[in-house]
Amino acid sequence: MTETTRETRQRFKSRTKLVHAGRTPSEQFGYVNTPIYRGSTVLYPTFEDLSARRGRFSYGTQGTPTTQSLETAWSEIAGAAGTVLVPTGLAAITLALLTAVKAGDHILVTDSVYRPSRNFCDTILQRMGVETTYYDPLIGAGLEALVRPNTSVVFLETPGSQSFEIQDVAAIEAVAAAHDLCTIIDNTWATPLFFPPHERGMDLAVEAGTKYLSGHSDLLLGLVSANQRWYPRLRATWDAFSMCPGPEDVFLALRGLRTLELRLREAERQGLAMARWLAQRPEVVQVLHPALPDCPGHDLWKRDFLGSSGLFSVLLKPASREALAAMLDGLELFGMGYSWGGFESLVIPFDCRTYRTATTWNPPGPALRFSIGLEDIEDLQADLAAGFERFNTHNTKVSSP
């Protein structure tokens, strides 16, 4: 068998790349998967080799064959010059920002950003002397008016966390390019399979491998990929921090990589089926799923994305807290937990009003975010239908969301 290379794999489609990228069985005695390498110390055969740090690996913090397999594979899938791995998705976000900023800088961050990203900007970066301006995710080319002489970064997340606004990436990238700003995108919702970040002009792309790459809710992992210009600086920043993920987590992520597209396509199918079903429910005022034609931003999603995942939100009619609790507490198949992208279905209530600063979040009633898993869709719908019955029964005293 002749092993493929990144160059030869360019003619293959994404599923074939996912199966073969990052694997070199000839280096592993013919075994299909790169095994788990645990270790800190790397031995050198001679004094000269040690002095020059001559060798593929020099120390455990610099990587192992296991981590290199995932870095190499992810770079290929994302269209990146290079990738680094970190212990969590949030660590990937903070590393990307720290790669691009310095004291005295000003950065632009979408108002719909993942809340822990916002917390990092408002605490650690603020203490470093970096000022953050949050912008309306629908601003598009209007971002130009917010750029200052010391602006260095634009941080995007599309669709927006929880509220699912779709940004005009092309317009924002054009503003960034005109002012030589570093563009960073949190691409966890779509993954590079449904939104190729560097092809769309992003300098750094952040991914929570905890979600769809893992696919099984049993690991924490973050990835940051970079284009040719920014990869050396990203790698140097990563080297300075040595934020190394655990080898078992990397191994499980590699295993998840091989089936990523199959699972993501099924998540897309399941998510759309559930979103369309929910749109017909009388308790639902609006479904926030970018792939639905009547969702705000659908045209931009259709232009820029190659698919959708199983995560979306719904806005309910006005209801009391008791009604919402009755609905959620009695669910059998939907768990309540702060993650997504696994094989199981999840739901959480959310409210953006307390922390949005550039936009106003004013839903008609409670808001719910769903992650649709791999259960039979009819069973999931029956579980929610029973939940809506409890919701209606208890909704005798309506309060504001």
Tab-separated table of C-alpha atoms in Angstrom:
chain	number	residue	atom	x	y	z
A	1	MET	CA	0.000	0.000	0.000
A	2	THR	CA	1.269	3.466	-0.933
A	3	GLU	CA	0.623	6.064	1.766
A	4	THR	CA	-0.974	9.293	0.612
A	5	THR	CA	0.517	12.730	1.220
A	6	ARG	CA	-1.135	16.094	1.756
A	7	GLU	CA	-0.264	17.008	-1.817
A	8	THR	CA	-1.757	13.869	-3.313
A	9	ARG	CA	-4.862	14.142	-1.133
A	10	GLN	CA	-5.785	17.499	-2.664
A	11	ARG	CA	-7.726	15.665	-5.364
A	12	PHE	CA	-9.804	13.783	-2.791
A	13	LYS	CA	-13.078	14.857	-1.218
A	14	SER	CA	-13.413	15.747	2.460
A	15	ARG	CA	-14.475	12.323	3.770
A	16	THR	CA	-11.437	10.692	2.184
A	17	LYS	CA	-9.161	13.371	3.631
A	18	LEU	CA	-10.619	12.862	7.094
A	19	VAL	CA	-9.879	9.149	6.942
A	20	HIS	CA	-6.276	9.495	5.749
A	21	ALA	CA	-4.981	12.862	7.034
A	22	GLY	CA	-2.431	12.695	9.844
A	23	ARG	CA	-1.900	8.929	9.592
A	24	THR	CA	1.417	7.287	8.705
A	25	PRO	CA	1.035	3.562	9.424
A	26	SER	CA	4.560	2.803	8.204
A	27	GLU	CA	5.914	4.737	11.209
A	28	GLN	CA	3.714	2.732	13.597
A	29	PHE	CA	4.719	-0.783	12.552
A	30	GLY	CA	1.768	-0.877	10.172
A	31	TYR	CA	-0.913	-0.100	12.748
A	32	VAL	CA	-3.686	2.072	11.351
A	33	ASN	CA	-3.851	4.642	14.168
A	34	THR	CA	-1.094	6.655	15.787
A	35	PRO	CA	-0.908	5.325	19.364
A	36	ILE	CA	-0.945	7.340	22.564
A	37	TYR	CA	2.515	8.679	23.345
A	38	ARG	CA	2.912	9.673	26.991
A	39	GLY	CA	6.150	11.224	28.063
A	40	SER	CA	8.241	14.191	29.030
A	41	THR	CA	11.861	13.217	28.351
A	42	VAL	CA	13.274	12.622	24.895
A	43	LEU	CA	16.695	10.947	24.701
A	44	TYR	CA	19.420	12.017	22.275
A	45	PRO	CA	21.997	9.557	20.919
A	46	THR	CA	24.988	11.940	21.030
A	47	PHE	CA	26.273	15.115	22.636
A	48	GLU	CA	26.078	16.903	19.295
A	49	ASP	CA	22.465	15.872	18.793
A	50	LEU	CA	21.597	17.103	22.283
A	51	SER	CA	23.433	20.404	21.813
A	52	ALA	CA	21.656	21.098	18.527
A	53	ARG	CA	18.372	19.605	19.712
A	54	ARG	CA	18.590	17.543	16.588
A	55	GLY	CA	15.591	15.275	16.258
A	56	ARG	CA	11.912	15.174	15.406
A	57	PHE	CA	10.941	15.869	19.037
A	58	SER	CA	12.960	17.509	21.802
A	59	TYR	CA	10.729	17.450	24.906
A	60	GLY	CA	7.192	16.449	25.790
A	61	THR	CA	5.919	20.021	25.769
A	62	GLN	CA	6.998	20.395	22.156
A	63	GLY	CA	4.683	17.618	21.032
A	64	THR	CA	4.589	13.904	20.384
A	65	PRO	CA	3.692	11.731	17.401
A	66	THR	CA	0.124	11.679	18.751
A	67	THR	CA	-0.250	15.457	18.893
A	68	GLN	CA	1.580	15.921	15.609
A	69	SER	CA	-0.861	13.565	13.883
A	70	LEU	CA	-3.839	15.702	14.910
A	71	GLU	CA	-2.061	19.001	14.203
A	72	THR	CA	-1.140	17.823	10.721
A	73	ALA	CA	-4.584	16.444	9.959
A	74	TRP	CA	-6.420	19.527	11.228
A	75	SER	CA	-4.192	21.879	9.246
A	76	GLU	CA	-5.060	19.953	6.116
A	77	ILE	CA	-8.786	19.946	6.808
A	78	ALA	CA	-8.818	23.650	7.756
A	79	GLY	CA	-6.587	24.740	4.873
A	80	ALA	CA	-4.058	26.120	7.351
A	81	ALA	CA	-0.301	26.541	7.396
A	82	GLY	CA	-0.228	25.041	10.878
A	83	THR	CA	-2.250	24.151	13.969
A	84	VAL	CA	-1.566	24.008	17.710
A	85	LEU	CA	-3.494	22.034	20.316
A	86	VAL	CA	-4.513	23.254	23.773
A	87	PRO	CA	-6.479	21.700	26.661
A	88	THR	CA	-9.865	23.404	26.071
A	89	GLY	CA	-11.830	25.459	23.590
A	90	LEU	CA	-11.571	28.513	25.836
A	91	ALA	CA	-7.798	28.039	25.995
A	92	ALA	CA	-7.793	28.137	22.192
A	93	ILE	CA	-9.660	31.445	22.251
A	94	THR	CA	-7.315	33.014	24.797
A	95	LEU	CA	-4.215	31.748	22.996
A	96	ALA	CA	-5.395	33.186	19.682
A	97	LEU	CA	-6.050	36.578	21.261
A	98	LEU	CA	-2.737	36.608	23.110
A	99	THR	CA	-0.985	35.758	19.851
A	100	ALA	CA	-2.339	38.857	18.174
A	101	VAL	CA	-2.488	41.596	20.845
A	102	LYS	CA	-0.043	43.689	22.829
A	103	ALA	CA	-0.439	46.217	25.620
A	104	GLY	CA	-2.120	49.394	24.418
A	105	ASP	CA	-4.053	47.738	21.621
A	106	HIS	CA	-7.722	48.102	20.822
A	107	ILE	CA	-9.727	45.118	19.548
A	108	LEU	CA	-13.160	44.643	18.001
A	109	VAL	CA	-15.256	41.702	19.198
A	110	THR	CA	-18.732	40.683	18.074
A	111	ASP	CA	-21.417	41.372	20.659
A	112	SER	CA	-22.767	37.848	20.112
A	113	VAL	CA	-19.514	36.200	21.199
A	114	TYR	CA	-19.302	33.163	23.496
A	115	ARG	CA	-19.621	34.649	26.981
A	116	PRO	CA	-16.328	33.259	28.413
A	117	SER	CA	-14.538	34.965	25.500
A	118	ARG	CA	-16.110	38.210	26.598
A	119	ASN	CA	-15.059	37.590	30.182
A	120	PHE	CA	-11.431	37.112	29.095
A	121	CYS	CA	-11.498	40.394	27.187
A	122	ASP	CA	-13.089	42.270	30.081
A	123	THR	CA	-10.688	40.935	32.725
A	124	ILE	CA	-7.303	39.613	31.611
A	125	LEU	CA	-6.957	41.679	28.445
A	126	GLN	CA	-8.228	44.768	30.223
A	127	ARG	CA	-5.567	44.319	32.920
A	128	MET	CA	-2.991	44.047	30.130
A	129	GLY	CA	-4.066	47.447	28.795
A	130	VAL	CA	-6.037	46.077	25.827
A	131	GLU	CA	-9.357	47.834	25.218
A	132	THR	CA	-12.311	45.945	23.724
A	133	THR	CA	-15.158	47.419	21.708
A	134	TYR	CA	-18.099	45.100	21.092
A	135	TYR	CA	-19.800	45.538	17.746
A	136	ASP	CA	-23.205	44.649	16.346
A	137	PRO	CA	-22.758	41.273	14.617
A	138	LEU	CA	-24.864	42.582	11.726
A	139	ILE	CA	-22.640	45.626	11.180
A	140	GLY	CA	-20.864	44.323	8.076
A	141	ALA	CA	-18.866	47.039	6.307
A	142	GLY	CA	-19.998	49.493	8.992
A	143	LEU	CA	-17.197	48.058	11.124
A	144	GLU	CA	-14.970	50.625	9.386
A	145	ALA	CA	-16.319	53.366	11.664
A	146	LEU	CA	-15.069	51.519	14.774
A	147	VAL	CA	-11.471	51.062	13.660
A	148	ARG	CA	-8.921	53.168	15.530
A	149	PRO	CA	-5.217	53.768	14.895
A	150	ASN	CA	-4.367	51.199	17.594
A	151	THR	CA	-6.933	48.573	16.563
A	152	SER	CA	-5.196	45.244	15.991
A	153	VAL	CA	-7.815	42.457	15.985
A	154	VAL	CA	-11.320	41.669	14.796
A	155	PHE	CA	-12.814	38.659	16.589
A	156	LEU	CA	-15.762	37.016	14.827
A	157	GLU	CA	-18.136	34.237	15.789
A	158	THR	CA	-20.667	33.270	13.172
A	159	PRO	CA	-23.316	32.252	13.849
A	160	GLY	CA	-23.381	34.075	17.152
A	161	SER	CA	-23.297	32.131	20.380
A	162	GLN	CA	-26.858	31.339	21.486
A	163	SER	CA	-28.505	34.084	19.385
A	164	PHE	CA	-27.240	32.822	15.980
A	165	GLU	CA	-26.639	36.043	14.065
A	166	ILE	CA	-24.782	35.453	10.790
A	167	GLN	CA	-22.029	37.968	10.079
A	168	ASP	CA	-21.030	39.333	6.688
A	169	VAL	CA	-17.570	37.790	6.839
A	170	ALA	CA	-16.506	39.097	3.429
A	171	ALA	CA	-17.349	42.698	4.316
A	172	ILE	CA	-15.649	42.475	7.703
A	173	GLU	CA	-12.580	40.787	6.210
A	174	ALA	CA	-12.323	43.596	3.649
A	175	VAL	CA	-12.266	46.209	6.429
A	176	ALA	CA	-9.664	44.196	8.328
A	177	ALA	CA	-7.485	43.814	5.260
A	178	ALA	CA	-7.643	47.560	4.526
A	179	HIS	CA	-6.335	48.306	8.033
A	180	ASP	CA	-4.009	45.284	8.372
A	181	LEU	CA	-5.989	43.847	11.286
A	182	CYS	CA	-5.682	40.250	12.422
A	183	THR	CA	-8.945	38.365	11.932
A	184	ILE	CA	-9.809	35.622	14.422
A	185	ILE	CA	-12.909	33.466	14.142
A	186	ASP	CA	-14.478	31.012	16.562
A	187	ASN	CA	-15.501	28.373	14.026
A	188	THR	CA	-16.788	25.690	16.399
A	189	TRP	CA	-20.406	25.654	15.156
A	190	ALA	CA	-19.567	24.909	11.530
A	191	THR	CA	-16.126	23.280	11.766
A	192	PRO	CA	-13.841	23.686	8.740
A	193	LEU	CA	-16.032	21.195	6.867
A	194	PHE	CA	-18.931	23.651	6.693
A	195	PHE	CA	-16.967	26.912	6.862
A	196	PRO	CA	-13.369	26.819	5.548
A	197	PRO	CA	-11.982	29.677	7.670
A	198	HIS	CA	-8.701	30.446	5.936
A	199	GLU	CA	-10.251	30.200	2.493
A	200	ARG	CA	-12.683	32.869	3.718
A	201	GLY	CA	-9.796	35.160	4.668
A	202	MET	CA	-9.433	34.484	8.391
A	203	ASP	CA	-5.914	34.676	9.872
A	204	LEU	CA	-6.565	32.528	12.957
A	205	ALA	CA	-9.389	30.035	13.466
A	206	VAL	CA	-10.423	28.667	16.842
A	207	GLU	CA	-12.184	25.362	17.366
A	208	ALA	CA	-13.482	23.653	20.495
A	209	GLY	CA	-12.588	20.051	19.728
A	210	THR	CA	-14.680	19.273	22.791
A	211	LYS	CA	-17.723	19.540	20.543
A	212	TYR	CA	-18.092	17.868	17.130
A	213	LEU	CA	-14.507	16.672	16.769
A	214	SER	CA	-14.901	14.666	19.949
A	215	GLY	CA	-18.509	13.801	19.261
A	216	HIS	CA	-18.877	11.786	22.456
A	217	SER	CA	-18.875	14.319	25.333
A	218	ASP	CA	-15.862	12.667	26.928
A	219	LEU	CA	-12.939	15.036	26.366
A	220	LEU	CA	-11.818	18.664	26.466
A	221	LEU	CA	-9.676	20.044	23.638
A	222	GLY	CA	-8.986	23.233	21.717
A	223	LEU	CA	-7.369	23.856	18.342
A	224	VAL	CA	-6.020	27.051	16.782
A	225	SER	CA	-5.092	27.035	13.110
A	226	ALA	CA	-3.331	29.845	11.266
A	227	ASN	CA	-2.468	30.983	7.778
A	228	GLN	CA	1.105	31.288	6.518
A	229	ARG	CA	1.589	34.804	7.851
A	230	TRP	CA	0.371	34.149	11.388
A	231	TYR	CA	1.446	30.582	12.077
A	232	PRO	CA	5.035	31.388	13.207
A	233	ARG	CA	3.721	33.869	15.766
A	234	LEU	CA	1.002	31.458	16.900
A	235	ARG	CA	3.512	28.661	17.352
A	236	ALA	CA	5.904	30.921	19.264
A	237	THR	CA	3.111	32.014	21.603
A	238	TRP	CA	2.060	28.400	22.134
A	239	ASP	CA	5.670	27.414	22.863
A	240	ALA	CA	5.887	30.178	25.469
A	241	PHE	CA	2.810	28.910	27.314
A	242	SER	CA	3.217	25.140	26.804
A	243	MET	CA	-0.532	24.652	27.099
A	244	CYS	CA	-0.391	20.943	26.328
A	245	PRO	CA	-3.541	18.802	26.095
A	246	GLY	CA	-3.596	15.320	27.575
A	247	PRO	CA	-2.476	12.536	25.225
A	248	GLU	CA	-5.618	10.467	25.765
A	249	ASP	CA	-7.794	13.424	24.763
A	250	VAL	CA	-5.758	13.946	21.600
A	251	PHE	CA	-6.019	10.253	20.752
A	252	LEU	CA	-9.808	10.331	21.192
A	253	ALA	CA	-10.014	13.465	19.035
A	254	LEU	CA	-8.048	11.699	16.301
A	255	ARG	CA	-10.522	8.852	16.485
A	256	GLY	CA	-13.407	11.315	16.269
A	257	LEU	CA	-11.813	12.990	13.249
A	258	ARG	CA	-12.295	9.903	11.097
A	259	THR	CA	-16.098	9.985	11.440
A	260	LEU	CA	-16.509	13.760	11.788
A	261	GLU	CA	-18.272	14.378	8.486
A	262	LEU	CA	-20.631	11.427	8.855
A	263	ARG	CA	-21.691	12.640	12.294
A	264	LEU	CA	-21.857	16.270	11.255
A	265	ARG	CA	-24.062	15.487	8.265
A	266	GLU	CA	-26.381	13.493	10.510
A	267	ALA	CA	-26.409	16.334	13.055
A	268	GLU	CA	-27.363	18.685	10.217
A	269	ARG	CA	-30.207	16.399	9.095
A	270	GLN	CA	-31.492	15.874	12.625
A	271	GLY	CA	-31.168	19.554	13.520
A	272	LEU	CA	-33.091	20.734	10.474
A	273	ALA	CA	-35.848	18.183	11.049
A	274	MET	CA	-36.248	19.319	14.652
A	275	ALA	CA	-36.034	23.015	13.773
A	276	ARG	CA	-38.806	22.655	11.185
A	277	TRP	CA	-40.947	20.716	13.648
A	278	LEU	CA	-40.452	23.334	16.350
A	279	ALA	CA	-41.323	26.119	13.906
A	280	GLN	CA	-44.825	24.619	13.680
A	281	ARG	CA	-45.385	24.550	17.438
A	282	PRO	CA	-47.779	27.232	18.744
A	283	GLU	CA	-45.516	27.803	21.758
A	284	VAL	CA	-42.610	28.827	19.510
A	285	VAL	CA	-42.414	32.418	18.263
A	286	GLN	CA	-39.197	32.055	16.254
A	287	VAL	CA	-36.589	29.435	15.425
A	288	LEU	CA	-33.025	30.783	15.170
A	289	HIS	CA	-31.475	28.340	12.712
A	290	PRO	CA	-29.446	29.985	9.918
A	291	ALA	CA	-30.263	27.243	7.398
A	292	LEU	CA	-34.002	28.014	7.558
A	293	PRO	CA	-35.033	30.446	4.778
A	294	ASP	CA	-37.005	32.680	7.142
A	295	CYS	CA	-34.142	33.034	9.645
A	296	PRO	CA	-32.358	36.413	9.627
A	297	GLY	CA	-28.998	36.077	7.880
A	298	HIS	CA	-30.015	33.053	5.828
A	299	ASP	CA	-28.726	34.576	2.576
A	300	LEU	CA	-25.281	35.153	4.094
A	301	TRP	CA	-25.299	31.623	5.505
A	302	LYS	CA	-26.161	30.265	2.067
A	303	ARG	CA	-23.338	32.277	0.488
A	304	ASP	CA	-20.596	31.391	2.975
A	305	PHE	CA	-21.432	28.019	4.548
A	306	LEU	CA	-21.400	24.512	3.157
A	307	GLY	CA	-23.798	23.085	5.716
A	308	SER	CA	-25.263	23.503	9.192
A	309	SER	CA	-24.802	21.653	12.447
A	310	GLY	CA	-27.265	20.431	15.056
A	311	LEU	CA	-27.129	23.501	17.316
A	312	PHE	CA	-29.798	26.203	17.183
A	313	SER	CA	-32.115	28.251	19.403
A	314	VAL	CA	-35.821	28.961	19.726
A	315	LEU	CA	-37.747	31.861	21.216
A	316	LEU	CA	-40.911	30.904	23.086
A	317	LYS	CA	-44.067	32.859	23.761
A	318	PRO	CA	-44.251	34.672	27.117
A	319	ALA	CA	-44.240	32.208	29.975
A	320	SER	CA	-43.726	31.944	33.689
A	321	ARG	CA	-40.581	30.528	35.235
A	322	GLU	CA	-42.713	27.701	36.650
A	323	ALA	CA	-43.939	26.740	33.178
A	324	LEU	CA	-40.424	26.630	31.780
A	325	ALA	CA	-39.182	24.568	34.727
A	326	ALA	CA	-42.073	22.125	34.339
A	327	MET	CA	-41.230	21.672	30.677
A	328	LEU	CA	-37.496	21.145	31.138
A	329	ASP	CA	-37.468	19.164	34.391
A	330	GLY	CA	-39.705	16.470	32.985
A	331	LEU	CA	-37.766	15.821	29.774
A	332	GLU	CA	-36.554	12.237	29.437
A	333	LEU	CA	-34.211	12.427	26.431
A	334	PHE	CA	-32.915	16.015	26.503
A	335	GLY	CA	-30.280	16.594	29.134
A	336	MET	CA	-29.545	20.043	30.525
A	337	GLY	CA	-25.852	20.862	30.321
A	338	TYR	CA	-23.433	23.485	29.037
A	339	SER	CA	-21.937	21.799	26.040
A	340	TRP	CA	-23.009	20.357	22.703
A	341	GLY	CA	-21.835	18.397	19.696
A	342	GLY	CA	-22.006	14.998	21.386
A	343	PHE	CA	-24.185	12.026	20.494
A	344	GLU	CA	-26.846	13.013	23.047
A	345	SER	CA	-29.445	15.775	22.819
A	346	LEU	CA	-29.194	18.779	25.130
A	347	VAL	CA	-31.185	21.898	25.947
A	348	ILE	CA	-30.453	24.984	28.042
A	349	PRO	CA	-32.404	28.173	28.719
A	350	PHE	CA	-30.445	31.380	28.155
A	351	ASP	CA	-30.799	35.144	28.422
A	352	CYS	CA	-28.306	37.532	26.779
A	353	ARG	CA	-29.808	40.720	28.206
A	354	THR	CA	-27.428	41.064	31.133
A	355	TYR	CA	-24.216	41.226	29.124
A	356	ARG	CA	-24.913	42.520	25.609
A	357	THR	CA	-23.566	46.044	25.194
A	358	ALA	CA	-23.672	46.901	21.469
A	359	THR	CA	-27.074	45.356	20.772
A	360	THR	CA	-30.316	44.808	22.632
A	361	TRP	CA	-31.546	41.295	23.290
A	362	ASN	CA	-35.291	41.475	23.733
A	363	PRO	CA	-36.985	38.098	23.149
A	364	PRO	CA	-40.756	37.740	23.474
A	365	GLY	CA	-40.395	35.014	26.094
A	366	PRO	CA	-37.935	32.374	27.289
A	367	ALA	CA	-35.136	31.345	24.928
A	368	LEU	CA	-33.854	27.795	24.591
A	369	ARG	CA	-30.745	26.460	22.875
A	370	PHE	CA	-30.953	22.922	21.514
A	371	SER	CA	-28.191	20.530	20.543
A	372	ILE	CA	-29.803	17.719	18.611
A	373	GLY	CA	-28.110	14.367	19.040
A	374	LEU	CA	-28.386	11.000	17.345
A	375	GLU	CA	-31.542	9.660	18.976
A	376	ASP	CA	-34.528	8.815	16.764
A	377	ILE	CA	-36.086	12.123	15.792
A	378	GLU	CA	-39.624	10.846	16.510
A	379	ASP	CA	-38.630	10.040	20.088
A	380	LEU	CA	-37.108	13.485	20.550
A	381	GLN	CA	-40.207	15.174	19.173
A	382	ALA	CA	-42.448	13.137	21.463
A	383	ASP	CA	-40.307	14.133	24.448
A	384	LEU	CA	-40.625	17.819	23.559
A	385	ALA	CA	-44.343	17.504	22.790
A	386	ALA	CA	-44.906	16.172	26.313
A	387	GLY	CA	-42.748	19.002	27.607
A	388	PHE	CA	-44.875	21.582	25.814
A	389	GLU	CA	-47.983	20.058	27.379
A	390	ARG	CA	-46.466	20.650	30.823
A	391	PHE	CA	-45.400	24.120	29.686
A	392	ASN	CA	-48.963	25.027	28.713
A	393	THR	CA	-50.515	23.470	31.806
A	394	HIS	CA	-48.275	25.470	34.157
A	395	ASN	CA	-48.291	28.693	32.157
A	396	THR	CA	-51.175	30.269	34.020
A	397	LYS	CA	-49.123	33.151	35.388
A	398	VAL	CA	-47.067	34.763	32.652
A	399	SER	CA	-43.935	36.692	33.576
A	400	SER	CA	-41.434	38.541	31.413
A	401	PRO	CA	-38.499	36.472	30.054
